[in-house]
């Protein structure tokens, strides 16, 4: 079918297809790049949001961290100078807590007899603020404007429990807290001291504070005696409610997104849905309703534990996990910023649709321009084709259309016109030569007829001559034979009479022969 189309249709269709395919390809590439750039924008937004959270969280925690570090130095200095007055130290902790709005609780915990060697004196004292074995470990805390002190649970001070034993103790149901995060308050810093690490941040844990269940975070600094032995620790605790409020008020770019905060172990520190507080990240991902999010649990948990960024492009949300590090020796948290995929892809779709609209308009304009261009290009070519067809039909006098166009089309038109003129001249010469040849042929035919007639006459004459010679030879032989015969007879004749008779016959025969010869000579003159 394509072969039957004229040149204009072929050029127009071919160029149109090329333009449309090019537009589609360019639009597809731009759309794909738009999605990529939109995701990059979402990542940048998540990064900015995470940086904002990082700064706010660090500002919340850094004060408690510095206070704990300062108190650990103070306690170490007091011990080195022999100052071990428990009442004095209680006043220091109480006053410090009163002036630190961002700190919920202070606790200075010593090893057995590590402060003043008087643990047994304070052991079992009713209403004591110390542990049942008398160790100095008062837990000064405040809730609102209320400041209180209570003895720290001995489960947090058990030196006979090592880190690897805790899971078994938990499984056995012994009172060592609800999670491992609660148990690392004492013996992990103690073990870290042996490795030269004095700073430690616990995993968030649920705690009963003045009758209220809260989620705490402990920032711990260890200190030692003059011999470098582990002596105790200072814990500065903060309630993580501020982080929850922070999450609830932040909606990334007002797009229906949300933000979450996870500890290094995957503990939910803050979540827009308070039901997830204190749960594990596995509960969050499984409860999201997004199968791809639940499937990414292992990768997400590994990235959070390693303090690395992680991107999950799920069915419903585009989520970016960004680490928040508080110091070089503490485990990082992670902020997860989720933006609805409908918003991410919607923006890309809007840009894509805009590009498609512009491309469609541009394609229509280009096709229209191509139509007029192809028409202008093919018009002289089609005119030349029609003229060539007329020439092919034998009408060599047909007018070849002239054109002022330059380039190949102009060269083609001029070449076609020159060719037509030369063909016309050649045909005229051929016609003239044909006419001359026809005249000569007629002359040759007439001459041939004359030659045939001459031939016939010559043959007739030749036959006549043959007949004449045949007759003449007979006419000549007869008298000659008579002469010869009579001569022979006359020679043998004995008498004159016979000789005369013979001579008479010879005479008659000679006269007859002379007449024949005369006739022949006369005939030859004709």
Short mmCIF file of C-alpha atoms in Angstrom, two decimals:
data_model
loop_
_atom_site.label_atom_id
_atom_site.label_comp_id
_atom_site.label_asym_id
_atom_site.label_seq_id
_atom_site.Cartn_x
_atom_site.Cartn_y
_atom_site.Cartn_z
CA UNK A 1 0.00 0.00 0.00
CA UNK A 2 2.82 2.39 0.87
CA UNK A 3 4.29 1.96 -2.60
CA UNK A 4 1.11 3.32 -4.17
CA UNK A 5 1.32 6.63 -2.27
CA UNK A 6 2.65 9.68 -4.05
CA UNK A 7 5.84 11.36 -2.97
CA UNK A 8 4.10 14.11 -1.01
CA UNK A 9 2.14 11.61 1.08
CA UNK A 10 5.25 9.51 1.71
CA UNK A 11 7.34 12.48 2.82
CA UNK A 12 4.55 13.88 4.99
CA UNK A 13 3.78 10.54 6.68
CA UNK A 14 7.44 9.68 7.19
CA UNK A 15 8.39 13.04 8.68
CA UNK A 16 5.20 13.08 10.80
CA UNK A 17 5.98 9.64 12.21
CA UNK A 18 9.55 10.71 12.97
CA UNK A 19 8.34 13.88 14.72
CA UNK A 20 5.64 12.08 16.73
CA UNK A 21 7.98 9.24 17.78
CA UNK A 22 10.64 11.78 18.72
CA UNK A 23 8.13 13.77 20.75
CA UNK A 24 6.96 10.62 22.55
CA UNK A 25 10.53 9.53 23.24
CA UNK A 26 11.51 12.98 24.52
CA UNK A 27 8.35 13.21 26.61
CA UNK A 28 8.97 9.76 28.10
CA UNK A 29 12.56 10.64 28.95
CA UNK A 30 11.52 13.98 30.43
CA UNK A 31 8.73 12.30 32.41
CA UNK A 32 11.14 9.69 33.76
CA UNK A 33 13.65 12.39 34.62
CA UNK A 34 10.86 14.40 36.23
CA UNK A 35 9.93 11.47 38.46
CA UNK A 36 13.60 11.08 39.36
CA UNK A 37 13.96 14.78 40.10
CA UNK A 38 10.71 14.76 42.09
CA UNK A 39 12.02 11.89 44.17
CA UNK A 40 15.25 13.82 44.55
CA UNK A 41 13.22 16.80 45.77
CA UNK A 42 11.39 14.50 48.18
CA UNK A 43 14.73 13.21 49.40
CA UNK A 44 16.03 16.76 49.81
CA UNK A 45 12.86 17.65 51.69
CA UNK A 46 13.35 14.62 53.92
CA UNK A 47 16.96 15.57 54.41
CA UNK A 48 16.03 19.12 55.37
CA UNK A 49 13.30 17.84 57.70
CA UNK A 50 15.70 15.33 59.22
CA UNK A 51 18.30 18.05 59.69
CA UNK A 52 15.69 20.19 61.39
CA UNK A 53 14.74 17.33 63.69
CA UNK A 54 18.38 16.56 64.27
CA UNK A 55 19.05 20.09 65.42
CA UNK A 56 15.95 20.20 67.63
CA UNK A 57 16.62 16.76 69.12
CA UNK A 58 20.26 17.54 69.71
CA UNK A 59 19.32 20.82 71.34
CA UNK A 60 16.98 18.86 73.65
CA UNK A 61 19.53 16.17 74.40
CA UNK A 62 22.75 18.13 74.27
CA UNK A 63 21.94 20.13 77.40
CA UNK A 64 21.21 16.95 79.34
CA UNK A 65 24.35 15.37 77.91
CA UNK A 66 26.57 18.28 78.91
CA UNK A 67 24.97 18.42 82.37
CA UNK A 68 25.60 14.71 82.89
CA UNK A 69 29.19 15.10 81.72
CA UNK A 70 29.71 18.06 84.05
CA UNK A 71 28.20 16.23 87.04
CA UNK A 72 30.36 13.18 86.37
CA UNK A 73 33.43 15.40 86.46
CA UNK A 74 32.17 17.04 89.66
CA UNK A 75 31.57 13.65 91.32
CA UNK A 76 34.97 12.39 90.27
CA UNK A 77 36.58 15.57 91.63
CA UNK A 78 34.67 15.37 94.93
CA UNK A 79 35.73 11.77 95.37
CA UNK A 80 39.33 12.62 94.61
CA UNK A 81 39.20 15.36 97.27
CA UNK A 82 37.52 13.17 99.88
CA UNK A 83 34.19 14.98 99.77
CA UNK A 84 31.50 12.34 100.26
CA UNK A 85 28.69 14.13 102.07
CA UNK A 86 25.47 12.54 100.80
CA UNK A 87 23.26 15.41 101.93
CA UNK A 88 25.44 17.90 100.12
CA UNK A 89 25.33 15.84 96.96
CA UNK A 90 21.55 15.53 97.22
CA UNK A 91 21.24 19.30 97.42
CA UNK A 92 23.45 19.68 94.37
CA UNK A 93 21.30 17.25 92.38
CA UNK A 94 18.01 18.79 93.57
CA UNK A 95 19.06 22.34 92.76
CA UNK A 96 20.50 21.34 89.40
CA UNK A 97 17.25 19.61 88.49
CA UNK A 98 15.22 22.64 89.50
CA UNK A 99 17.13 24.87 87.10
CA UNK A 100 17.26 22.45 84.17
CA UNK A 101 13.89 22.68 82.44
CA UNK A 102 14.79 20.17 79.75
CA UNK A 103 15.94 17.50 82.25
CA UNK A 104 13.41 15.20 83.92
CA UNK A 105 15.61 13.32 86.36
CA UNK A 106 19.13 13.02 87.78
CA UNK A 107 20.69 9.97 89.28
CA UNK A 108 24.20 9.53 90.61
CA UNK A 109 24.84 5.84 91.27
CA UNK A 110 27.96 4.46 92.93
CA UNK A 111 29.30 0.96 93.15
CA UNK A 112 28.94 -0.86 96.50
CA UNK A 113 30.66 1.32 99.14
CA UNK A 114 32.03 3.36 96.27
CA UNK A 115 31.05 6.74 97.77
CA UNK A 116 31.76 6.69 101.48
CA UNK A 117 31.98 3.05 102.52
CA UNK A 118 28.78 3.47 104.56
CA UNK A 119 26.33 1.52 102.43
CA UNK A 120 25.59 -0.91 105.23
CA UNK A 121 24.75 2.02 107.54
CA UNK A 122 22.03 3.23 105.17
CA UNK A 123 20.82 -0.24 104.19
CA UNK A 124 17.23 -1.09 105.06
CA UNK A 125 16.49 2.34 106.53
CA UNK A 126 12.72 3.02 106.30
CA UNK A 127 11.89 5.82 103.86
CA UNK A 128 15.47 5.95 102.66
CA UNK A 129 16.17 7.50 99.30
CA UNK A 130 18.90 4.95 98.77
CA UNK A 131 18.68 1.38 97.53
CA UNK A 132 17.87 -1.40 99.95
CA UNK A 133 21.57 -2.28 100.21
CA UNK A 134 22.34 1.32 101.15
CA UNK A 135 24.16 2.33 98.01
CA UNK A 136 24.07 5.97 97.04
CA UNK A 137 21.75 5.99 94.04
CA UNK A 138 18.96 8.50 94.62
CA UNK A 139 16.71 9.12 91.65
CA UNK A 140 15.83 12.82 91.66
CA UNK A 141 13.00 13.54 89.26
CA UNK A 142 10.42 16.14 88.47
CA UNK A 143 7.07 16.08 86.76
CA UNK A 144 5.81 19.54 86.00
CA UNK A 145 6.78 21.65 89.01
CA UNK A 146 6.88 18.68 91.39
CA UNK A 147 10.40 17.50 92.35
CA UNK A 148 10.67 14.15 94.08
CA UNK A 149 13.33 11.63 94.96
CA UNK A 150 13.08 7.87 95.26
CA UNK A 151 15.52 5.01 95.51
CA UNK A 152 16.52 3.50 92.21
CA UNK A 153 15.29 -0.04 91.67
CA UNK A 154 18.02 -2.52 92.49
CA UNK A 155 17.49 -4.23 89.17
CA UNK A 156 19.36 -1.32 87.62
CA UNK A 157 22.30 -1.72 90.00
CA UNK A 158 22.84 -5.48 90.02
CA UNK A 159 26.54 -5.98 89.42
CA UNK A 160 26.14 -9.73 89.23
CA UNK A 161 24.30 -9.55 85.88
CA UNK A 162 26.23 -9.34 82.63
CA UNK A 163 24.91 -8.20 79.32
CA UNK A 164 24.80 -11.66 77.77
CA UNK A 165 22.75 -12.97 80.70
CA UNK A 166 19.90 -10.49 80.38
CA UNK A 167 17.88 -12.27 77.65
CA UNK A 168 17.76 -15.43 79.73
CA UNK A 169 16.72 -13.45 82.82
CA UNK A 170 14.01 -11.69 80.84
CA UNK A 171 12.73 -14.98 79.50
CA UNK A 172 12.63 -16.34 83.04
CA UNK A 173 10.42 -13.42 84.05
CA UNK A 174 12.83 -11.95 86.62
CA UNK A 175 12.32 -8.25 87.46
CA UNK A 176 14.92 -6.76 85.14
CA UNK A 177 12.60 -4.44 83.29
CA UNK A 178 10.41 -4.84 80.27
CA UNK A 179 13.09 -4.71 77.58
CA UNK A 180 16.82 -4.96 77.21
CA UNK A 181 16.84 -1.19 76.76
CA UNK A 182 15.96 -0.79 80.44
CA UNK A 183 18.68 -3.17 81.60
CA UNK A 184 21.61 -1.50 79.85
CA UNK A 185 21.44 1.42 82.26
CA UNK A 186 24.23 0.18 84.56
CA UNK A 187 26.29 -2.69 83.27
CA UNK A 188 26.75 -1.48 79.69
CA UNK A 189 28.41 1.78 80.89
CA UNK A 190 30.41 -0.30 83.35
CA UNK A 191 31.61 -2.57 80.53
CA UNK A 192 32.29 0.43 78.31
CA UNK A 193 34.51 1.91 81.03
CA UNK A 194 36.86 -0.99 80.61
CA UNK A 195 37.16 -0.06 76.93
CA UNK A 196 37.88 3.59 77.65
CA UNK A 197 34.38 4.81 76.73
CA UNK A 198 32.73 7.04 79.31
CA UNK A 199 29.66 8.22 77.43
CA UNK A 200 26.56 6.18 76.75
CA UNK A 201 23.00 6.84 75.63
CA UNK A 202 20.46 4.18 76.49
CA UNK A 203 17.70 2.98 74.28
CA UNK A 204 14.40 4.73 75.15
CA UNK A 205 12.38 2.86 77.76
CA UNK A 206 9.06 3.13 79.51
CA UNK A 207 9.28 4.22 83.16
CA UNK A 208 6.82 5.05 85.96
CA UNK A 209 7.55 8.61 87.04
CA UNK A 210 5.53 10.01 89.95
CA UNK A 211 2.66 7.71 89.01
CA UNK A 212 2.84 8.60 85.30
CA UNK A 213 4.04 6.19 82.63
CA UNK A 214 6.54 8.04 80.44
CA UNK A 215 9.22 7.21 77.92
CA UNK A 216 12.68 8.21 79.08
CA UNK A 217 16.08 8.51 77.54
CA UNK A 218 19.16 8.34 79.80
CA UNK A 219 22.36 10.15 78.93
CA UNK A 220 25.06 8.55 81.02
CA UNK A 221 28.63 9.52 81.84
CA UNK A 222 30.78 7.15 83.86
CA UNK A 223 33.46 8.23 86.29
CA UNK A 224 36.20 6.46 88.20
CA UNK A 225 38.47 6.70 91.20
CA UNK A 226 42.08 7.86 91.34
CA UNK A 227 43.28 4.40 90.30
CA UNK A 228 41.13 4.43 87.18
CA UNK A 229 38.61 1.91 88.47
CA UNK A 230 34.93 2.23 87.62
CA UNK A 231 33.31 4.11 90.47
CA UNK A 232 29.84 5.01 89.26
CA UNK A 233 27.82 6.98 86.80
CA UNK A 234 25.72 10.09 86.37
CA UNK A 235 22.44 9.72 84.53
CA UNK A 236 20.63 12.69 83.07
CA UNK A 237 17.14 11.62 81.98
CA UNK A 238 14.75 13.40 79.67
CA UNK A 239 11.14 12.65 78.76
CA UNK A 240 10.67 12.10 75.04
CA UNK A 241 7.23 13.72 74.98
CA UNK A 242 8.77 16.80 73.39
CA UNK A 243 9.82 14.70 70.42
CA UNK A 244 6.28 13.38 70.08
CA UNK A 245 4.92 16.91 70.05
CA UNK A 246 7.56 17.79 67.51
CA UNK A 247 6.45 14.96 65.22
CA UNK A 248 2.76 15.77 65.56
CA UNK A 249 3.20 19.37 64.51
CA UNK A 250 5.41 18.68 61.50
CA UNK A 251 3.78 17.71 58.23
CA UNK A 252 6.40 17.73 55.45
CA UNK A 253 5.45 20.45 53.00
CA UNK A 254 1.78 20.08 54.03
CA UNK A 255 1.49 17.12 51.66
CA UNK A 256 -0.13 14.63 53.99
CA UNK A 257 3.24 13.22 54.94
CA UNK A 258 4.43 12.40 58.43
CA UNK A 259 7.60 11.95 60.44
CA UNK A 260 8.78 9.20 62.79
CA UNK A 261 11.75 8.89 65.12
CA UNK A 262 13.38 5.53 65.85
CA UNK A 263 16.13 4.56 68.24
CA UNK A 264 19.17 2.63 67.09
CA UNK A 265 17.47 -0.64 68.01
CA UNK A 266 14.26 0.25 66.15
CA UNK A 267 12.33 1.48 69.21
CA UNK A 268 9.58 3.95 68.28
CA UNK A 269 10.45 7.22 70.01
CA UNK A 270 7.88 9.37 68.24
CA UNK A 271 5.08 8.63 65.81
CA UNK A 272 2.00 10.58 64.65
CA UNK A 273 -0.12 7.68 65.88
CA UNK A 274 0.51 7.46 69.64
CA UNK A 275 -0.52 3.80 69.65
CA UNK A 276 2.89 2.96 68.19
CA UNK A 277 4.88 4.71 70.92
CA UNK A 278 7.15 2.30 72.73
CA UNK A 279 6.66 -0.41 70.10
CA UNK A 280 9.14 -1.76 67.59
CA UNK A 281 9.60 -0.58 64.02
CA UNK A 282 8.34 -3.98 62.89
CA UNK A 283 4.92 -3.12 64.34
CA UNK A 284 4.94 0.18 62.46
CA UNK A 285 5.85 -1.33 59.09
CA UNK A 286 3.48 -4.28 59.45
CA UNK A 287 0.69 -1.93 60.46
CA UNK A 288 1.24 0.40 57.51
CA UNK A 289 -0.79 -1.81 55.16
CA UNK A 290 2.01 -1.58 52.59
CA UNK A 291 3.37 -5.04 51.83
CA UNK A 292 6.54 -3.60 50.32
CA UNK A 293 7.20 -1.62 53.50
CA UNK A 294 6.83 -4.75 55.63
CA UNK A 295 9.13 -6.63 53.24
CA UNK A 296 11.82 -3.97 53.68
CA UNK A 297 11.97 -4.45 57.46
CA UNK A 298 15.36 -6.20 57.41
CA UNK A 299 17.00 -3.55 55.24
CA UNK A 300 15.46 -0.69 57.23
CA UNK A 301 16.53 -2.16 60.56
CA UNK A 302 20.07 -2.78 59.29
CA UNK A 303 20.35 0.79 57.97
CA UNK A 304 19.09 2.27 61.25
CA UNK A 305 21.46 0.10 63.31
CA UNK A 306 24.41 1.10 61.08
CA UNK A 307 23.46 4.79 61.18
CA UNK A 308 23.04 4.95 57.40
CA UNK A 309 20.53 6.64 55.14
CA UNK A 310 17.92 4.45 53.52
CA UNK A 311 15.22 5.13 50.93
CA UNK A 312 12.10 3.05 50.54
CA UNK A 313 9.85 3.76 47.58
CA UNK A 314 6.69 1.98 48.64
CA UNK A 315 3.23 1.63 47.23
CA UNK A 316 1.75 4.43 49.31
CA UNK A 317 4.71 6.43 50.66
CA UNK A 318 8.17 7.52 49.69
CA UNK A 319 10.13 7.25 52.93
CA UNK A 320 13.63 8.47 53.67
CA UNK A 321 15.46 7.32 56.81
CA UNK A 322 18.15 9.76 57.94
CA UNK A 323 20.55 9.07 60.84
CA UNK A 324 20.93 11.46 63.80
CA UNK A 325 24.24 11.11 65.60
CA UNK A 326 24.83 12.75 69.00
CA UNK A 327 28.52 11.97 69.40
CA UNK A 328 31.24 9.77 68.01
CA UNK A 329 30.74 7.05 70.60
CA UNK A 330 26.97 6.91 70.95
CA UNK A 331 24.61 4.96 68.73
CA UNK A 332 22.60 7.12 66.30
CA UNK A 333 18.86 7.48 66.03
CA UNK A 334 16.98 7.81 62.77
CA UNK A 335 14.34 10.18 61.52
CA UNK A 336 11.95 8.76 58.92
CA UNK A 337 10.19 11.29 56.72
CA UNK A 338 7.35 9.85 54.65
CA UNK A 339 5.72 11.65 51.73
CA UNK A 340 2.69 10.16 49.92
CA UNK A 341 3.63 8.61 46.60
CA UNK A 342 0.49 10.24 45.20
CA UNK A 343 2.11 13.60 45.93
CA UNK A 344 5.51 12.55 44.60
CA UNK A 345 4.08 11.04 41.43
CA UNK A 346 1.28 13.60 41.23
CA UNK A 347 3.76 16.41 40.85
CA UNK A 348 5.63 14.40 38.24
CA UNK A 349 2.34 13.59 36.50
CA UNK A 350 1.39 17.26 36.48
CA UNK A 351 4.71 18.17 34.89
CA UNK A 352 4.40 15.24 32.49
CA UNK A 353 0.88 16.29 31.46
CA UNK A 354 2.08 19.85 30.95
CA UNK A 355 4.93 18.55 28.78
CA UNK A 356 2.53 16.30 26.88
CA UNK A 357 0.20 19.23 26.22
CA UNK A 358 3.04 21.45 25.03
CA UNK A 359 4.44 18.55 22.98
CA UNK A 360 1.03 17.88 21.39
CA UNK A 361 0.63 21.55 20.46
CA UNK A 362 4.18 21.64 19.16
CA UNK A 363 3.58 18.43 17.20
CA UNK A 364 0.45 19.87 15.56
CA UNK A 365 2.32 23.04 14.64
CA UNK A 366 5.29 21.04 13.36
CA UNK A 367 3.01 18.74 11.35
CA UNK A 368 1.22 21.74 9.81
CA UNK A 369 4.53 23.37 8.96
CA UNK A 370 5.78 20.07 7.57
CA UNK A 371 2.66 19.78 5.45
CA UNK A 372 3.25 23.17 3.84
CA UNK A 373 6.97 22.52 3.53
CA UNK A 374 6.41 19.09 1.99
CA UNK A 375 3.82 20.59 -0.30
CA UNK A 376 6.25 23.26 -1.48
CA UNK A 377 9.01 20.70 -1.85
CA UNK A 378 6.97 18.04 -3.62
CA UNK A 379 4.87 20.35 -5.86
CA UNK A 380 7.64 20.96 -8.44
CA UNK A 381 8.74 17.31 -8.15
CA UNK A 382 5.18 16.10 -8.81
CA UNK A 383 4.87 18.57 -11.72
CA UNK A 384 8.08 17.16 -13.18
CA UNK A 385 6.71 13.63 -12.63
CA UNK A 386 3.53 14.52 -14.55
CA UNK A 387 5.59 16.07 -17.35
CA UNK A 388 7.78 12.95 -17.48
CA UNK A 389 4.63 10.84 -17.77
CA UNK A 390 3.44 13.00 -20.73
CA UNK A 391 6.87 12.61 -22.32
CA UNK A 392 6.63 8.89 -21.73
CA UNK A 393 3.35 8.85 -23.62
CA UNK A 394 5.17 10.26 -26.66
CA UNK A 395 4.15 13.88 -26.43
CA UNK A 396 7.61 15.36 -26.75
CA UNK A 397 6.21 18.80 -27.37
CA UNK A 398 4.83 18.99 -23.82
CA UNK A 399 5.87 22.02 -21.78
CA UNK A 400 8.26 21.19 -18.93
CA UNK A 401 7.38 23.36 -15.88
CA UNK A 402 10.11 25.78 -14.95
CA UNK A 403 11.02 26.66 -11.38
CA UNK A 404 13.00 29.34 -9.67
CA UNK A 405 13.89 27.00 -6.84
CA UNK A 406 17.53 26.52 -6.12
CA UNK A 407 19.30 23.44 -4.93
CA UNK A 408 18.60 19.93 -6.11
CA UNK A 409 15.01 20.61 -7.18
CA UNK A 410 16.08 23.49 -9.42
CA UNK A 411 18.89 21.39 -10.90
CA UNK A 412 16.42 18.55 -11.49
CA UNK A 413 13.88 20.85 -13.20
CA UNK A 414 16.50 22.40 -15.45
CA UNK A 415 17.97 18.98 -16.27
CA UNK A 416 14.50 17.64 -17.09
CA UNK A 417 13.78 20.60 -19.37
CA UNK A 418 17.12 20.23 -21.15
CA UNK A 419 16.55 16.51 -21.53
CA UNK A 420 13.05 17.09 -22.98
CA UNK A 421 14.43 19.62 -25.48
CA UNK A 422 17.19 17.26 -26.57
CA UNK A 423 14.72 14.39 -26.88
CA UNK A 424 12.43 16.63 -28.99
CA UNK A 425 15.33 17.60 -31.28
CA UNK A 426 16.39 13.99 -31.58
CA UNK A 427 12.84 12.86 -32.40
CA UNK A 428 12.56 15.60 -35.07
CA UNK A 429 15.83 14.46 -36.65
CA UNK A 430 14.70 10.87 -36.50
CA UNK A 431 11.43 11.78 -38.24
CA UNK A 432 13.32 13.70 -40.97
CA UNK A 433 15.72 10.83 -41.47
CA UNK A 434 12.79 8.41 -41.57
CA UNK A 435 11.12 10.46 -44.30
CA UNK A 436 14.36 10.56 -46.32
CA UNK A 437 14.80 6.86 -45.83
CA UNK A 438 11.24 6.26 -46.94
CA UNK A 439 11.83 8.30 -50.17
CA UNK A 440 15.00 6.39 -50.89
CA UNK A 441 13.22 3.16 -50.20
CA UNK A 442 10.53 4.04 -52.75
CA UNK A 443 13.27 4.86 -55.31
CA UNK A 444 14.94 1.57 -54.59
CA UNK A 445 11.66 -0.27 -55.05
CA UNK A 446 11.13 1.42 -58.45
CA UNK A 447 14.71 0.71 -59.51
CA UNK A 448 14.32 -2.84 -58.39
CA UNK A 449 11.24 -3.17 -60.58
CA UNK A 450 13.18 -1.79 -63.54
CA UNK A 451 15.99 -4.19 -62.80
CA UNK A 452 13.52 -7.05 -62.76
CA UNK A 453 12.08 -5.91 -66.07
CA UNK A 454 15.57 -5.50 -67.53
CA UNK A 455 16.48 -8.91 -66.24
CA UNK A 456 13.36 -10.33 -67.84
CA UNK A 457 14.20 -8.60 -71.10
CA UNK A 458 17.78 -9.79 -70.93
CA UNK A 459 16.68 -13.29 -70.26
CA UNK A 460 14.13 -13.09 -73.09
CA UNK A 461 16.81 -11.71 -75.42
CA UNK A 462 19.20 -14.38 -74.31
CA UNK A 463 16.60 -17.01 -75.03
CA UNK A 464 15.95 -15.43 -78.40
CA UNK A 465 19.64 -15.43 -79.18
CA UNK A 466 19.89 -19.04 -78.13
CA UNK A 467 16.97 -19.95 -80.34
CA UNK A 468 18.44 -17.83 -83.18
CA UNK A 469 21.87 -19.41 -82.87
CA UNK A 470 20.34 -22.84 -82.71
CA UNK A 471 18.31 -22.16 -85.82
CA UNK A 472 21.19 -20.40 -87.58
CA UNK A 473 23.58 -23.22 -86.86
CA UNK A 474 21.12 -25.60 -88.41
CA UNK A 475 20.61 -23.30 -91.38
CA UNK A 476 24.40 -23.00 -91.82
CA UNK A 477 25.26 -26.65 -91.31
CA UNK A 478 22.73 -27.79 -93.89
CA UNK A 479 24.25 -25.86 -96.88
CA UNK A 480 27.76 -26.55 -95.64
CA UNK A 481 27.05 -30.24 -95.41
CA UNK A 482 25.59 -30.02 -98.94
CA UNK A 483 28.67 -28.22 -100.22
CA UNK A 484 31.02 -30.66 -98.56
CA UNK A 485 28.99 -33.61 -99.75
CA UNK A 486 28.61 -32.36 -103.34
CA UNK A 487 32.30 -31.48 -103.46
CA UNK A 488 33.21 -34.98 -102.53
CA UNK A 489 30.80 -36.37 -105.08
CA UNK A 490 32.06 -33.99 -107.75
CA UNK A 491 35.63 -35.12 -107.15
CA UNK A 492 34.73 -38.72 -107.56
CA UNK A 493 32.35 -38.16 -110.49
CA UNK A 494 33.77 -39.66 -113.63
CA UNK A 495 31.92 -37.60 -116.03
CA UNK A 496 31.26 -33.96 -116.49
CA UNK A 497 27.55 -34.22 -116.15
CA UNK A 498 27.75 -35.44 -112.62
CA UNK A 499 30.44 -32.96 -111.89
CA UNK A 500 28.23 -30.17 -113.16
CA UNK A 501 25.34 -31.50 -111.15
CA UNK A 502 27.53 -31.44 -108.07
CA UNK A 503 28.80 -27.95 -108.82
CA UNK A 504 25.22 -26.78 -109.30
CA UNK A 505 24.24 -28.11 -105.93
CA UNK A 506 27.38 -26.55 -104.43
CA UNK A 507 26.49 -23.25 -106.02
CA UNK A 508 22.91 -23.37 -104.69
CA UNK A 509 24.08 -24.36 -101.26
CA UNK A 510 26.72 -21.59 -101.25
CA UNK A 511 24.14 -19.03 -102.31
CA UNK A 512 21.82 -20.23 -99.55
CA UNK A 513 24.69 -20.09 -97.06
CA UNK A 514 25.58 -16.60 -98.24
CA UNK A 515 21.99 -15.55 -97.66
CA UNK A 516 22.00 -16.96 -94.16
CA UNK A 517 25.27 -15.22 -93.35
CA UNK A 518 23.92 -11.98 -94.73
CA UNK A 519 20.83 -12.37 -92.55
CA UNK A 520 23.03 -12.98 -89.53
CA UNK A 521 25.11 -9.93 -90.23
CA UNK A 522 21.99 -7.89 -90.72
CA UNK A 523 20.59 -9.26 -87.43
CA UNK A 524 23.79 -8.37 -85.60
CA UNK A 525 23.37 -4.78 -86.67
CA UNK A 526 20.02 -4.72 -84.84
#
